[in-house]
């Protein structure tokens, strides 16, 4: 089967697919586009106009969570827990993590009021995730699973934000979540899921959005 992932370098949803493909040793070709100015061939195959989109032979598969489930199905080893109830519960939290990416967007783009509301919302969601997380390095214990891949883009962007500011969206009040984030960000499969220098692109993105967060940037 020929796989081609159509992506956008800064896209957190696409990053989940990249982590899953690499963690499961699946061969694929990577093609970057700008979804704000997509080429005609992309418009023809994408009903939503969004990335990531995975072309499996000639069939477009869209929505990051469908893509990661598909990658899991074609891989030898599942990235979900073997217990089907636990796996379904993980899928619920994975969908929950997509909402958290919405909070991240508001943190970057919002004025002071929207920034603070989104930060509170994000921390409240993390507190709930913390209650569901099992003890151990990762969400389900010591094995890296798909749910960890789903949270990785959030943790990577929060680490960048905290480095660019004086810990404006710190996880220190949620030590279990902070420890989980540290474990995930230390993995090669996560580090290698973005190009070198993407942190600088993210910084420029924060500056260009001119939200409240851009006023908190330090040199
Ligand atoms: N629900 C989608 C969201 C994907 C998404 O929002 N992608 C952004 C880039 S990060 C995009 O393509 N935006 C362009 C647009 O919405 O037109 C998924 O999980 O794949």
XYZ file of C-alpha atoms and ligand atoms in Angstrom:
239
model
C 0.000 0.000 0.000
C 1.345 3.452 -0.930
C 0.869 6.097 1.766
C 1.313 9.840 1.401
C 0.688 12.202 4.314
C -0.316 15.700 3.266
C 0.567 18.049 6.053
C 1.409 21.561 7.181
C 4.558 21.944 9.277
C 2.928 23.745 12.224
C -0.206 21.597 12.326
C -0.654 19.851 15.703
C -3.254 17.480 14.233
C -0.805 16.374 11.540
C 1.891 15.888 14.183
C -0.233 13.174 15.792
C -0.325 11.287 12.502
C 3.449 11.674 12.051
C 4.121 10.317 15.545
C 1.815 7.339 14.921
C 3.391 6.553 11.531
C 6.912 6.734 12.947
C 6.116 4.913 16.208
C 4.593 2.091 14.164
C 7.391 1.981 11.559
C 5.051 2.603 8.654
C 6.623 3.817 5.386
C 5.093 6.944 3.910
C 5.863 9.931 1.779
C 5.471 13.379 3.340
C 4.119 16.290 1.324
C 3.762 19.756 2.846
C 1.198 22.284 1.686
C -0.190 25.513 3.090
C -3.885 24.804 3.806
C -4.554 28.576 3.668
C -3.418 28.559 0.036
C -3.829 24.953 -1.093
C -2.779 23.648 -4.509
C -5.550 22.606 -6.911
C -4.732 18.893 -6.633
C -5.369 19.092 -2.848
C -8.691 20.896 -3.311
C -9.766 18.076 -5.618
C -9.113 15.302 -3.097
C -9.945 17.034 0.204
C -13.603 17.600 1.088
C -12.719 19.704 4.161
C -9.673 21.575 2.866
C -7.891 20.579 6.061
C -4.673 18.762 6.818
C -3.672 16.154 7.757
C -4.899 14.041 4.873
C -3.489 10.584 4.272
C -3.636 9.230 0.737
C -3.793 5.435 0.931
C -3.119 4.399 -2.674
C -5.612 6.775 -4.322
C -8.101 7.072 -1.470
C -8.063 10.189 0.729
C -8.426 9.571 4.472
C -9.031 12.738 6.459
C -9.469 13.714 10.135
C -6.371 13.081 12.243
C -8.053 10.638 14.620
C -9.357 8.514 11.746
C -5.884 8.579 10.220
C -4.224 7.411 13.461
C -6.804 4.631 13.879
C -6.136 3.538 10.279
C -2.371 3.516 10.876
C -3.010 1.401 13.947
C -5.121 -1.066 11.942
C -2.455 -1.595 9.285
C 0.346 -1.972 11.847
C 1.530 -5.185 13.431
C 1.409 -3.881 16.971
C -1.516 -1.835 18.262
C -0.806 1.436 20.047
C -4.020 0.987 22.043
C -4.265 -1.019 25.286
C -5.336 -4.635 24.683
C -8.254 -4.329 27.103
C -11.092 -3.118 24.866
C -12.819 -1.103 27.597
C -9.563 0.655 28.382
C -8.932 1.226 24.676
C -12.402 2.780 24.252
C -11.775 4.978 27.291
C -8.455 6.060 25.738
C -10.279 6.980 22.522
C -12.679 9.141 24.553
C -9.761 11.030 26.091
C -8.108 11.358 22.685
C -11.212 13.162 21.392
C -11.137 15.282 24.556
C -7.538 16.264 23.712
C -8.725 17.701 20.390
C -10.865 20.202 22.335
C -7.751 21.147 24.268
C -6.096 22.093 20.966
C -8.990 24.560 20.608
C -8.027 26.068 23.984
C -4.418 26.287 22.774
C -5.567 28.234 19.716
C -7.390 30.743 21.956
C -4.320 31.040 24.190
C -2.257 32.080 21.187
C -4.746 34.341 19.455
C -6.940 35.748 22.231
C -6.955 39.127 23.931
C -6.221 39.165 27.683
C -9.734 38.085 28.656
C -9.875 35.271 26.103
C -6.324 34.194 26.957
C -7.148 33.894 30.665
C -10.420 32.079 30.008
C -8.695 29.605 27.658
C -5.856 29.040 30.121
C -8.330 28.321 32.934
C -10.304 26.010 30.660
C -7.139 24.158 29.597
C -5.967 23.672 33.201
C -9.416 22.452 34.275
C -9.355 19.922 31.452
C -5.833 18.811 32.428
C -7.017 18.333 36.031
C -9.709 15.948 34.731
C -7.172 14.128 32.535
C -4.925 13.807 35.577
C -7.688 11.966 37.461
C -8.001 9.477 34.605
C -4.282 8.907 34.077
C -2.769 5.733 35.478
C 0.435 5.938 37.534
C 3.574 5.516 35.444
C 5.495 7.375 32.768
C 2.645 7.480 30.280
C -1.150 7.643 30.324
C -1.622 3.882 30.696
C 1.538 3.076 32.626
C 4.990 2.590 31.172
C 4.058 1.878 27.557
C 3.771 4.678 24.986
C 0.289 4.506 23.482
C -1.774 6.400 20.931
C -3.215 8.584 23.654
C 0.315 9.788 24.471
C 0.828 10.620 20.779
C -2.441 12.582 20.820
C -1.281 14.755 23.736
C 2.293 15.235 22.451
C 1.542 18.261 20.207
C -0.162 20.026 23.131
C 2.784 19.377 25.452
C 5.330 20.455 22.833
C 3.549 23.747 22.200
C 3.068 24.422 25.932
C 6.791 23.800 26.528
C 7.620 26.311 23.785
C 5.184 28.889 25.200
C 6.663 28.490 28.693
C 10.175 28.856 27.315
C 9.284 31.992 25.307
C 7.511 33.589 28.294
C 7.983 33.503 32.045
C 5.976 30.254 32.271
C 2.770 31.901 31.086
C 0.905 28.587 30.845
C 2.819 26.584 33.426
C 1.979 22.982 34.241
C 3.784 23.156 37.580
C 0.525 23.185 39.547
C -0.323 19.840 37.962
C 2.863 17.862 38.738
C 1.533 14.565 37.354
C 0.731 16.203 34.035
C 4.095 17.993 34.007
C 5.917 14.689 34.626
C 3.905 13.004 31.848
C 4.727 15.885 29.498
C 8.451 15.585 30.324
C 8.416 11.844 29.565
C 6.641 12.331 26.244
C 8.856 15.225 25.118
C 12.006 13.216 25.888
C 11.108 10.529 23.317
C 12.921 10.540 19.955
C 9.718 9.647 18.123
C 8.177 12.848 19.481
C 11.259 15.063 19.046
C 11.649 13.857 15.446
C 8.004 14.502 14.592
C 8.761 18.171 13.859
C 11.424 19.800 11.710
C 14.357 21.513 13.372
C 13.597 25.181 13.959
C 9.824 24.715 14.218
C 9.961 26.379 17.647
C 11.112 29.583 15.914
C 8.271 29.300 13.422
C 5.870 28.875 16.360
C 7.354 31.950 18.040
C 6.810 33.987 14.856
C 3.271 32.635 14.720
C 2.626 33.908 18.274
C 4.089 37.317 17.350
C 2.070 37.560 14.145
C -1.203 36.673 15.892
C -0.725 39.753 18.123
C -2.782 38.233 20.916
C -2.206 38.873 24.625
C 0.381 36.068 24.672
C 2.605 38.063 22.300
C 2.870 40.789 24.979
C 4.265 38.215 27.448
C 7.186 37.140 25.262
C 10.622 37.596 26.752
C 13.903 38.023 24.826
N -10.519 17.905 12.968
C -9.383 18.042 12.083
C -8.733 19.392 12.310
C -7.605 19.650 11.332
C -7.251 21.123 11.240
O -7.847 21.986 11.903
N -6.239 21.407 10.412
C -5.839 22.788 10.178
C -4.320 22.933 10.176
S -3.657 22.575 11.750
C -6.296 23.202 8.782
O -6.161 22.435 7.866
N -6.804 24.428 8.660
C -7.218 24.971 7.406
C -8.703 25.111 7.337
O -9.404 24.834 8.330
O -9.189 25.514 6.272
C -8.390 16.881 12.337
O -8.354 16.369 13.475
O -7.701 16.469 11.394
